XYZ file of C-alpha atoms in Angstrom:
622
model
C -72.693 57.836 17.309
C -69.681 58.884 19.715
C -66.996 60.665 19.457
C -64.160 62.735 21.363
C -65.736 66.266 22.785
C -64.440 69.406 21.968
C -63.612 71.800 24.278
C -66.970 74.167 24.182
C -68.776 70.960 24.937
C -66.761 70.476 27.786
C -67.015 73.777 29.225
C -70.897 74.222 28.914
C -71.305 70.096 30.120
C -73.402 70.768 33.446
C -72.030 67.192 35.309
C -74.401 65.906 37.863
C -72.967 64.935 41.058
C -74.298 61.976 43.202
C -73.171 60.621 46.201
C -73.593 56.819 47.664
C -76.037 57.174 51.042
C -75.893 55.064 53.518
C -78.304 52.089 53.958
C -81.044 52.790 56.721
C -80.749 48.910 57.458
C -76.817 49.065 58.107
C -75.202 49.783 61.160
C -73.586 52.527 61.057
C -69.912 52.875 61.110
C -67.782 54.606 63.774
C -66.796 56.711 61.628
C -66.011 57.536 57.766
C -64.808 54.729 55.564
C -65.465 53.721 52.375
C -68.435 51.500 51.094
C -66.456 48.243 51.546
C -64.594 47.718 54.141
C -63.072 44.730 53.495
C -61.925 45.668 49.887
C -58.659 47.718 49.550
C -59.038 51.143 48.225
C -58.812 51.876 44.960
C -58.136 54.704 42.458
C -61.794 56.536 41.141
C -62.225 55.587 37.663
C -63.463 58.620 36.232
C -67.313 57.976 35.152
C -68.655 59.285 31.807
C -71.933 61.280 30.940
C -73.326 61.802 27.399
C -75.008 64.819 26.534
C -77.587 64.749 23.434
C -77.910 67.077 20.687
C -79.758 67.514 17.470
C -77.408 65.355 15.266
C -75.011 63.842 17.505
C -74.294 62.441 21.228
C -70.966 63.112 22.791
C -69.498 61.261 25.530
C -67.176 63.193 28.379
C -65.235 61.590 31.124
C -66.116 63.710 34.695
C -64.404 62.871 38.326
C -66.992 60.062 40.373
C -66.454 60.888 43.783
C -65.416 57.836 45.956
C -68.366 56.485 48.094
C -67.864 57.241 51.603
C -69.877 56.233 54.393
C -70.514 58.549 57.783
C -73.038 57.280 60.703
C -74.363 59.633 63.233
C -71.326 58.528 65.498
C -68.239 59.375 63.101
C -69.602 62.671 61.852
C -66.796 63.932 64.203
C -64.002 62.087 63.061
C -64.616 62.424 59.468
C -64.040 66.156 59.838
C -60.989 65.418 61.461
C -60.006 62.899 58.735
C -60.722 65.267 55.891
C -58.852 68.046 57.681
C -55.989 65.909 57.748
C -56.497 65.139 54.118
C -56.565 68.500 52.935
C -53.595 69.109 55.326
C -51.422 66.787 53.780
C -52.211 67.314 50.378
C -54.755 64.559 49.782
C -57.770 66.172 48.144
C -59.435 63.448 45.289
C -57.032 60.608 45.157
C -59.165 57.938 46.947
C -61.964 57.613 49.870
C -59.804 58.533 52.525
C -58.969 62.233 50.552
C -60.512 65.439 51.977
C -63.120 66.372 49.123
C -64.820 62.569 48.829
C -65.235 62.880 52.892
C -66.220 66.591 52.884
C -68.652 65.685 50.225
C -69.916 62.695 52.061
C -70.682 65.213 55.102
C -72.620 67.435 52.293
C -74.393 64.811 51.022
C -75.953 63.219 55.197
C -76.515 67.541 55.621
C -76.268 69.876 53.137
C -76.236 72.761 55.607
C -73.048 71.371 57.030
C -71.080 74.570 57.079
C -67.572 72.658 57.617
C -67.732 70.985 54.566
C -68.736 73.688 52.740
C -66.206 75.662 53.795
C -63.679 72.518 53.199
C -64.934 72.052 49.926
C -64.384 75.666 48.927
C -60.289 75.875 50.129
C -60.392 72.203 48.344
C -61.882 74.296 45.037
C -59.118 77.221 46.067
C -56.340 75.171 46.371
C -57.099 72.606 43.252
C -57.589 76.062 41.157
C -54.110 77.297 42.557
C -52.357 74.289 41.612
C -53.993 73.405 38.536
C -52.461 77.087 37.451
C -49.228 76.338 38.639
C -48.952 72.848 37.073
C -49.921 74.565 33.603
C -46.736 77.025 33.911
C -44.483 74.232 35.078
C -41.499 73.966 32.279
C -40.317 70.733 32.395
C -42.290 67.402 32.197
C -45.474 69.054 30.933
C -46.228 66.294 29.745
C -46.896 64.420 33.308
C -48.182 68.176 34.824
C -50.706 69.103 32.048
C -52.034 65.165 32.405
C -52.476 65.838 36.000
C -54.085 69.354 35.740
C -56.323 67.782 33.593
C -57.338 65.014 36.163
C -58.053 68.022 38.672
C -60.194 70.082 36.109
C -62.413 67.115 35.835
C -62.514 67.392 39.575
C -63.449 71.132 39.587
C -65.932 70.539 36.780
C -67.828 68.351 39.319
C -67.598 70.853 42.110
C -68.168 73.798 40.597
C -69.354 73.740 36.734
C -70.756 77.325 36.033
C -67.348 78.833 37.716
C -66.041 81.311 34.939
C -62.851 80.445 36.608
C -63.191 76.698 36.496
C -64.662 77.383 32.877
C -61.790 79.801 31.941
C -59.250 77.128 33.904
C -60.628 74.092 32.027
C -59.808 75.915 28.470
C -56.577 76.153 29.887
C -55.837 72.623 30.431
C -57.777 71.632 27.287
C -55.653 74.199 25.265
C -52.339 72.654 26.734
C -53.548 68.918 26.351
C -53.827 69.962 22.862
C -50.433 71.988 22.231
C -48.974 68.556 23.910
C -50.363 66.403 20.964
C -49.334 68.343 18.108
C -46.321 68.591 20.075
C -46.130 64.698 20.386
C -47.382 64.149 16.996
C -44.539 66.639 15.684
C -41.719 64.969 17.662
C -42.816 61.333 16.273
C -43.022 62.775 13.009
C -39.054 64.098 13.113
C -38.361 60.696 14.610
C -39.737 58.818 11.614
C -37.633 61.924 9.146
C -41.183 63.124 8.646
C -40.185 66.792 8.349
C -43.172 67.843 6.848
C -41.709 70.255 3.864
C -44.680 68.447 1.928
C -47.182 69.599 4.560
C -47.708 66.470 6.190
C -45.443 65.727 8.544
C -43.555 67.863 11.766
C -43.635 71.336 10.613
C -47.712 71.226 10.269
C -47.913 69.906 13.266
C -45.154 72.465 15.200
C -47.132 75.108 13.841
C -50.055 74.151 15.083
C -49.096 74.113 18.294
C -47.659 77.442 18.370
C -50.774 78.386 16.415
C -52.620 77.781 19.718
C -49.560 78.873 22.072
C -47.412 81.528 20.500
C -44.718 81.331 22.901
C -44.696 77.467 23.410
C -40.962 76.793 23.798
C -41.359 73.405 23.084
C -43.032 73.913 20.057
C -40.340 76.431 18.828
C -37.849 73.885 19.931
C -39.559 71.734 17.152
C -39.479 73.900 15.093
C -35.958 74.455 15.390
C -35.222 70.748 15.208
C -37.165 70.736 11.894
C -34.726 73.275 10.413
C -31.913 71.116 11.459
C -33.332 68.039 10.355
C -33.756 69.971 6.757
C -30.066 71.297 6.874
C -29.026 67.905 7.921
C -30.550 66.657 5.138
C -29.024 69.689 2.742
C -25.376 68.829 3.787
C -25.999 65.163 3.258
C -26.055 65.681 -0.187
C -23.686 67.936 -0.677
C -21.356 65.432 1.294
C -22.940 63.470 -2.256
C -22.299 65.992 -3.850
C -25.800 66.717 -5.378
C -25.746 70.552 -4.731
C -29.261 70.832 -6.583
C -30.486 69.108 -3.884
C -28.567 71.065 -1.059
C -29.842 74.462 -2.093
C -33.399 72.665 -2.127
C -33.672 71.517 1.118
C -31.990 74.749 2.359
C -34.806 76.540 0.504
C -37.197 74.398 2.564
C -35.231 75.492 5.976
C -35.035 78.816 5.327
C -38.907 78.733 5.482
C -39.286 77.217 8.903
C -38.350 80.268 10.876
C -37.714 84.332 9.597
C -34.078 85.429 9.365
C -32.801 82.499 11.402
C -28.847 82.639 11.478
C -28.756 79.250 11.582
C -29.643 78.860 7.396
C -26.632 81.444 6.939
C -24.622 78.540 9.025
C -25.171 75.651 7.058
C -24.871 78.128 3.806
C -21.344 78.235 4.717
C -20.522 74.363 5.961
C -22.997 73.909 2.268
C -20.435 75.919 0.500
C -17.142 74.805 2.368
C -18.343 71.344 1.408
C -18.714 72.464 -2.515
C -15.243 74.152 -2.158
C -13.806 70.935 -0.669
C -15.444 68.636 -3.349
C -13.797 70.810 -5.786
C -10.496 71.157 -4.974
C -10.581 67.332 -4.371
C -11.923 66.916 -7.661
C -9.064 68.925 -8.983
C -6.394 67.414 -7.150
C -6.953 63.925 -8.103
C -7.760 65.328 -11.514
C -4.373 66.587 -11.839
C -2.804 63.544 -10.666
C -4.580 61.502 -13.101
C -2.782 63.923 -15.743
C 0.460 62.290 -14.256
C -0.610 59.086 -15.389
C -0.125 57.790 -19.424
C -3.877 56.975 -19.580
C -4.852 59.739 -17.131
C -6.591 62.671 -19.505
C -10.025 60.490 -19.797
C -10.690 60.318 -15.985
C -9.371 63.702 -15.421
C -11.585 64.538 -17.812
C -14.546 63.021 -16.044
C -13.250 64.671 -12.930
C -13.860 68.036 -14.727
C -17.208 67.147 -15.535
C -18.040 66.083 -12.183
C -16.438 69.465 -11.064
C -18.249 71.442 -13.765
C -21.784 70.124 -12.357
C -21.535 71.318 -9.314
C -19.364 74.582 -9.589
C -20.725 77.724 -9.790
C -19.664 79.837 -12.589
C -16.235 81.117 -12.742
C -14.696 78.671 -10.170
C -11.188 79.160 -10.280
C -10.066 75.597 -9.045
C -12.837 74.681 -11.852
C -10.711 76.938 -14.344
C -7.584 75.567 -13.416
C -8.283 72.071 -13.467
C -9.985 73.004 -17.073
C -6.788 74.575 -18.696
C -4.565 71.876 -17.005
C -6.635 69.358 -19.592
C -6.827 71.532 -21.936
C -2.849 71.863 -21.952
C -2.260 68.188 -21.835
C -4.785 67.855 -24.078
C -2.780 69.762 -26.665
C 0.759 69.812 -24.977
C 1.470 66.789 -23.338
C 3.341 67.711 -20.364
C 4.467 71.256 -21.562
C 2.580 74.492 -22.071
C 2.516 77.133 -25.343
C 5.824 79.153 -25.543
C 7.518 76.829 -22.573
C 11.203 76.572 -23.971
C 13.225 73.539 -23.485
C 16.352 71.355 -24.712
C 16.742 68.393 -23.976
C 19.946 66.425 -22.988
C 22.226 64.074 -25.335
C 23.741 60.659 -24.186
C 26.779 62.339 -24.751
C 26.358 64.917 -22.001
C 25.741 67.897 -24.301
C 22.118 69.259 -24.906
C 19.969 69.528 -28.422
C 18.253 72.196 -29.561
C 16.465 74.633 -27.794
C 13.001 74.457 -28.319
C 9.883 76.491 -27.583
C 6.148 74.716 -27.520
C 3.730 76.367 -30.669
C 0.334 76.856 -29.306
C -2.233 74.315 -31.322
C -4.464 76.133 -33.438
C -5.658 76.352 -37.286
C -5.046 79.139 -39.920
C -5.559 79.755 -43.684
C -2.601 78.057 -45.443
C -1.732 78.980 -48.977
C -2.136 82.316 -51.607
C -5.095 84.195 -51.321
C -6.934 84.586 -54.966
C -5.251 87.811 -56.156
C -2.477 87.871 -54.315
C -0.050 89.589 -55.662
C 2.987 87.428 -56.709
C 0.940 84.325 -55.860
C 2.016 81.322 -58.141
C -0.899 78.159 -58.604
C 1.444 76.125 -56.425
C 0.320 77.997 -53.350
C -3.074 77.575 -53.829
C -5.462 76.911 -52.956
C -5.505 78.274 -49.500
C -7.088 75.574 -47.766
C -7.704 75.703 -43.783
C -5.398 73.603 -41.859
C -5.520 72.851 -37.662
C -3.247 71.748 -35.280
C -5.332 69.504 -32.403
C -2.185 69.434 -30.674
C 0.449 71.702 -30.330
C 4.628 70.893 -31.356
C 8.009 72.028 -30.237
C 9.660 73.742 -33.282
C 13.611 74.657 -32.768
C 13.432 78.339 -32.050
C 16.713 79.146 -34.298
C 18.499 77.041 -37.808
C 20.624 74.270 -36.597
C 23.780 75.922 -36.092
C 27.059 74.644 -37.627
C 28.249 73.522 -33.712
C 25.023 71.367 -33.266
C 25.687 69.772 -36.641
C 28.947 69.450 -36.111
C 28.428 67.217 -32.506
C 25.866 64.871 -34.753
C 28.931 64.374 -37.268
C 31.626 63.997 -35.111
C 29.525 61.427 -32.809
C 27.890 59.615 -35.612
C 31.162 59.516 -37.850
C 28.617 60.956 -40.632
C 29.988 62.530 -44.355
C 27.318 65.014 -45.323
C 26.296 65.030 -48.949
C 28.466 68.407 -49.864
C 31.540 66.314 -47.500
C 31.140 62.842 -50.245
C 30.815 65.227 -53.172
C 33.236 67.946 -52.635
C 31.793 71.055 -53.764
C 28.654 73.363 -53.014
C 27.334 76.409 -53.994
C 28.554 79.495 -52.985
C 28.446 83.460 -53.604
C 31.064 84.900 -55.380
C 31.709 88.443 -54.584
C 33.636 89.142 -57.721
C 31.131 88.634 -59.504
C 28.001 88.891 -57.750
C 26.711 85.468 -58.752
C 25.886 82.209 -57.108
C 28.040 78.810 -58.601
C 30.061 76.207 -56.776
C 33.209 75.777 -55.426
C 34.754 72.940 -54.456
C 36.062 72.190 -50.979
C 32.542 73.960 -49.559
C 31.048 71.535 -47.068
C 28.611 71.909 -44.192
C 31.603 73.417 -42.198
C 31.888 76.934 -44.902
C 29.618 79.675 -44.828
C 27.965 81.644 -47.558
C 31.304 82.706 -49.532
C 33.146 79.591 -48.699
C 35.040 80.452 -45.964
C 35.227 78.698 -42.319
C 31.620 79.247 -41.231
C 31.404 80.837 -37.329
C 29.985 78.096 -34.833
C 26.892 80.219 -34.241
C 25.920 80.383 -38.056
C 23.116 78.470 -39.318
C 24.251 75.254 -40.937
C 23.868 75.455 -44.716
C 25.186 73.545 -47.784
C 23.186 70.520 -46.201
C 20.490 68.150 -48.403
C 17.281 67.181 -47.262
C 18.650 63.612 -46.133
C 21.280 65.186 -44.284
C 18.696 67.230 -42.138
C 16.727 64.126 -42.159
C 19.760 62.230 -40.739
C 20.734 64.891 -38.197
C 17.391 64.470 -36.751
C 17.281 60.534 -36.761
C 20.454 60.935 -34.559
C 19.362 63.337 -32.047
C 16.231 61.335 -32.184
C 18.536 58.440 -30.685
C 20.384 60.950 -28.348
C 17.525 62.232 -26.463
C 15.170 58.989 -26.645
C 12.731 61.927 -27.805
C 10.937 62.301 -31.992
C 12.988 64.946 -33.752
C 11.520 65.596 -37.034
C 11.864 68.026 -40.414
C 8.625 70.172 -39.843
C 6.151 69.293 -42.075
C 5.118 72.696 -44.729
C 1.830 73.239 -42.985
C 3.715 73.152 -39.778
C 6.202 75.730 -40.947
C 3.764 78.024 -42.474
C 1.990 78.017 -39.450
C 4.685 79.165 -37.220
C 6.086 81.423 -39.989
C 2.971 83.552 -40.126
C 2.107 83.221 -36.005
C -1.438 83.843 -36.148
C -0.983 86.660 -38.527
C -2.825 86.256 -42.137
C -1.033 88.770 -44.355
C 0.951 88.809 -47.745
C 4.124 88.623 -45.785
C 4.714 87.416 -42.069
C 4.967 90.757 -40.698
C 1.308 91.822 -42.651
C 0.498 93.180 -46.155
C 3.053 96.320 -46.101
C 5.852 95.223 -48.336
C 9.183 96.867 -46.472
C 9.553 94.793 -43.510
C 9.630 96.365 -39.899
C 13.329 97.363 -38.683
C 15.252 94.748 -37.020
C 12.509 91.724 -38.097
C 14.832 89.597 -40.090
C 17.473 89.335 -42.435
C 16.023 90.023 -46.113
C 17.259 91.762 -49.101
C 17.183 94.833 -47.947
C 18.055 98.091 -50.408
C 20.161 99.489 -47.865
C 22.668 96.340 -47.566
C 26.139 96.609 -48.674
C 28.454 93.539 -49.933
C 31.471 93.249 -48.642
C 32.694 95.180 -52.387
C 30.194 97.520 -52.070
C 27.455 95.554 -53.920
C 24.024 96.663 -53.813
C 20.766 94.149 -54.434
C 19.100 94.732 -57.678
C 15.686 93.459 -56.554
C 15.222 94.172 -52.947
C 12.479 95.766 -50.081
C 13.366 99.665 -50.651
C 14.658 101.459 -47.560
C 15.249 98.105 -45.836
C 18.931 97.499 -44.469
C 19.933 94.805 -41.661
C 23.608 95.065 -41.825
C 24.335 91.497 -43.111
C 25.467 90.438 -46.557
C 24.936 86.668 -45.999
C 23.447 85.020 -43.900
C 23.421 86.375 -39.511
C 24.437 84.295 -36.631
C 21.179 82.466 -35.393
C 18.998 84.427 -33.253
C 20.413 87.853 -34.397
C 16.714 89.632 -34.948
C 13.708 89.625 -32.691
C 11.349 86.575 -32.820
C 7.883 86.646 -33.971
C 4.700 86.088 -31.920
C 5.534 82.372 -31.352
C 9.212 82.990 -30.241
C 10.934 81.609 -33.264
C 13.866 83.416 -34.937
C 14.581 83.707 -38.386
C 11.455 82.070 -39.949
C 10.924 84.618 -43.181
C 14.680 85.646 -43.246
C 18.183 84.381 -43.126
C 17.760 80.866 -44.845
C 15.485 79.003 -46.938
C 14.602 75.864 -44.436
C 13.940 72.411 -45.950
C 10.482 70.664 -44.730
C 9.465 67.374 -44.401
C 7.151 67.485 -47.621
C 7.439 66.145 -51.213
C 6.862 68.927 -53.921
C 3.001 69.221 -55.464
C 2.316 71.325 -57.888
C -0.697 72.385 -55.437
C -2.335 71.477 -52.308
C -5.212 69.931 -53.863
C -6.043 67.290 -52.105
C -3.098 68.330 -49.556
C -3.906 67.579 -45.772
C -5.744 69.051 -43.525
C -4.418 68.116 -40.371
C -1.129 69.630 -40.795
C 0.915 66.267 -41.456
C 3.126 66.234 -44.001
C 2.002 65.561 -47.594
C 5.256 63.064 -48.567
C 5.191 60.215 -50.708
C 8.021 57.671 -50.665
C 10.573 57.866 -53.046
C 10.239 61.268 -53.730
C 12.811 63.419 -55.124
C 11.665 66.636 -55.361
C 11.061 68.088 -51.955
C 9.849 71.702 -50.413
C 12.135 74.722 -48.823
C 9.652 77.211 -47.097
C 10.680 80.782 -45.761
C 12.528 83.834 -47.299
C 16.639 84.245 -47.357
C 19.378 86.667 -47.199
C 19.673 86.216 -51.092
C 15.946 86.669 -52.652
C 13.513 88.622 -54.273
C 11.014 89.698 -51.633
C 8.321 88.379 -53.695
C 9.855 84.801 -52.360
C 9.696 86.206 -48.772
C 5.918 86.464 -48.663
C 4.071 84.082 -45.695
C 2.850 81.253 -48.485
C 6.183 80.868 -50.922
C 7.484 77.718 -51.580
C 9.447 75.965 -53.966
C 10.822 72.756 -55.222
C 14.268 71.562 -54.715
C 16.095 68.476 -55.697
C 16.641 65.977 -52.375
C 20.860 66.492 -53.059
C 20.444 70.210 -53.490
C 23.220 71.951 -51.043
C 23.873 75.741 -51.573
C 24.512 78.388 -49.644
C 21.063 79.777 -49.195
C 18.946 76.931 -47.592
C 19.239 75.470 -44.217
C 16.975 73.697 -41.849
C 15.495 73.448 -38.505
C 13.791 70.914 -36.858
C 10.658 69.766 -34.941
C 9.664 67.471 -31.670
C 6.700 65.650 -30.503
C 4.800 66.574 -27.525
């Protein structure tokens, strides 16, 4: 069986040596020329020998001299023909080279001092440039090849030379480093990197495993990494990040501390950053767009999969959707009005965050009737725009001007006022939506009062058609909620019963009528300065930035009365059935017992019911 010899084989390979004699029958030539002189002269194919062993033969290539023939006569001029060889460089090529010639002369007398001494500069200068082809930096390929062709050469001359021997390993060692170099640069042109351990890498180290400071091999090496970081911002350019850091994983184990991997960390990370503020850009303009919030919110999750945690163009592409998600194209506590055909402008409004809370009496409550309960939990998905003040007498007074309209009190002719002289409540004629709580001319910033439900109802129908926008009554849930503004006590302001200072116009024992009157039932210590009802926005708002909620006047909602909220919604909408006559005022007044100011009153009132103590406000869609 054959196979390819190692190099120990190589080295301790003793290859015999025989030269071509001349014929005693020939003539002999004038002097040396090869065997045929008729044939041209060809390159030596290099012959082979096979040396035996226990288990195995082995077959190496060594250098066959070219036959040369010398008669007696051209002794003479062979020497000078080999001289000129060696002169000019010619030492093995062909028959006409110094050492085949030199040889040749060796071979008719081995005592032939002139070719020994040739073939020993031959041996001298063969070693000298076999050494300096192995050094050579560029096109090892070609030199290594060559000082491999001229080892073969030395073997033959000189086999048991330590230097040949030593030489030899040399040019075996390099012939090998130049396979797994060629192996390893094949490899990386088939995107065999080799991270699997078959492939470039293996091969790059093996070479340098043989040559430590093989620059070509650490070039390959270096070209692996690439071809791995190449790889690593390909698919972050696909934005599959997993992948990225894997394949920078794999780079950063092809060479220790190379800044390179810190590099492409950075053009890896840039590329993230990129993908993510793109993602976030044309998230946000999908948001512009009526059908926009699903592929904005696909955006996000694309964004979310490849983020790290806490990325703020992450977060604000998040709370962007979460916004419209609940506010349209406004965000919690954003005030607005919006403008009237007419020129003038509604309302001002202010956006209630979404959110859910407890509605109703809490078993045990103190004052609690069974048409507050039972507390039942109610949520907003969405949030609403709730007028932050009453509807003032000048923005009802617009709507009825405009709209030609005669407010129930107006077609009936009387209302219900307070009478100072006597301290009591009863109606007066000539009291419209135009007189305040006495009966006099009511100031333009006053809340409106001595309205019915179908007159709020109709004010907001017409600014509805003003504005092109939904103005509603607030449904009781609604109202609740943004009476008690994420609070959960008896009253809106918590479970103390005398109110803070300055938080709304109540009962207070410290107001004084007009005659000096005093309340009979009213929060002790508690004074505000008004008897009847304050100009809108007079005390501070609560948490949501609404005025007057608990205080001032009773508002009407958008509810028909039930004796409970079983069965009531959940959702916040408002619990009305059609027809209904007996509707729902929510919030404390300027004129009540402050058990009818806690967070869950309510009572019934008739749909024409106009008095001097109830008022409205109203909502809008978002």
């Amino acid at each position: 069986m054959l196979r390819t010899p190692g190099p120990l084989t190589l080295l301790l390979a003793t290859v015999l040596f025989t030269a071509t004699a001349c014929s005693p029958d020939e003539a002999p030539p004038a002097a040396a020329r090869p065997a045929e002189p008729d044939a041209p002269a060809q390159a030596p194919t290099p012959a082979q020998v096979t040396i035996g062993g226990q288990d195995e033969a082995e077959t190496v290539q060594r250098w066959q001299p070219p036959a040369v023939q010398i008669d007696d006569a051209g002794v003479a001029q062979a020497r000078r023909d080999a001289a000129k060889a060696f002169e000019s460089g010619r030492l093995y090529e062909d028959a006409t080279a110094a050492l085949p010639i030199w040889l040749a002369l060796l071979e008719r007398d081995p005592k032939d001092r002139q070719a020994q001494a040739g073939i020993k500069r031959a041996k001298e200068q063969l070693l000298d440039e076999i050494a300096a082809l192995l050094v050579r930096p560029l096109r090892q390929r070609e030199a290594v090849a060559k000082a491999g062709e001229m080892g073969l050469v030395l073997l033959t001359l000189d086999p048991e030379d330590p230097r040949v021997r030593a030489l030899q390993s040399r040019v075996e060692l390099a012939q090998r480093v130049i396979a797994y170099n060629r192996a390893g640069e094949e490899d990386l042109r088939n995107d065999r990197i080799g991270e699997d351990g078959d492939g470039a890498l293996p091969n790059f180290r093996e070479a340098l495993a043989l040559a430590p400071d093989n620059e070509r091999a650490r070039q390959g090496l270096a070209a692996s990494e690439s071809a791995l970081i190449r790889r690593a911002e390909t698919a972050a350019r696909a934005a599959d990040f997993t992948g990225a850091g894997v394949w920078l994983a794999e780079a950063a184990k092809v060479r220790d501390s190379a800044p390179t991997i810190n590099d492409a960390f950075e053009r890896v990370e840039r590329i993230r950053a990129d993908t993510l503020v793109r993602l976030r850009d044309e998230g946000l303009r999908d948001l512009t767009s009526a059908q926009g919030l699903k592929p904005a919110r696909q955006k996000l999750e694309d964004a979310l999969r490849i983020a790290m945690p806490g990325d703020p163009v992450v977060a604000q592409l998040r709370e962007r959707i979460e916004l419209v998600t609940h506010y349209g194209s406004f965000r919690p506590g954003q005030v607005f009005s919006d403008a009237l055909r007419d020129g003038g402008r509604g309302p001002q409004m202010i956006v209630v965050p979404h959110g859910g809370f407890q509605m109703g009496a809490a078993e045990g409550e103190i004052g609690a009737s069974d048409a507050e309960k039972p507390a039942h939990y109610v949520r907003f998905d969405r949030g609403f725009a709730m007028a932050m003040t009453e509807v003032t007498v000048a923005d009802f007074r617009r709507y009825v001007q405009a709209s030609k309209a005669r407010p129930r009190a107006t077609r009936r002719g009387h209302s219900t006022v307070y009478d100072e002289r006597s301290g009591n409540f009863m109606l007066r004629s000539g009291v419209d939506w135009q007189s305040g709580y006495d009966g006099s001319l009511a100031m333009a910033n006053a809340p409106v009062m001595h309205v019915s439900v179908r007159d709020a109802e109709h004010y907001a129908m017409w600014l509805s058609e003003q504005t092109g926008r939904y103005y509603r009554l607030p449904s009781e849930a609604e109202f609740e909620y943004a009476l008690r503004a994420g609070t959960s006590g008896r009253y809106p302001w918590g479970d103390e019963g005398t109110p803070p200072k300055g938080s709304g116009n109540f009962t207070g024992g410290d107001d004084v009528s007009p005659s000096g009157r005093r309340w009979f039932n009213a929060f002790v210590g508690y004074g505000d300065g008004w008897w009847g009802p304050a100009p809108v926005g007079t005390f501070e708002p609560n948490a949501f930035g609404l005025h007057d909620m608990a205080g001032n006047l009773s508002e009407w909602v958008a509810d028909c009365w039930h004796a409970s909220y079983r069965r009531a919604p959940a959702d916040g909408a408002a619990w009305f059935n059609p027809g209904c006559r007996q509707r729902v005022i929510r919030g404390g007044n300027w004129a009540n017992a402050p058990e009818q100011t806690r967070a869950a009153w309510r009572q019934s009132q008739d749909s024409d019911t106009t008095n001097a103590r109830i008022g409205f406000r109203l909502v809008r869609g978002i």
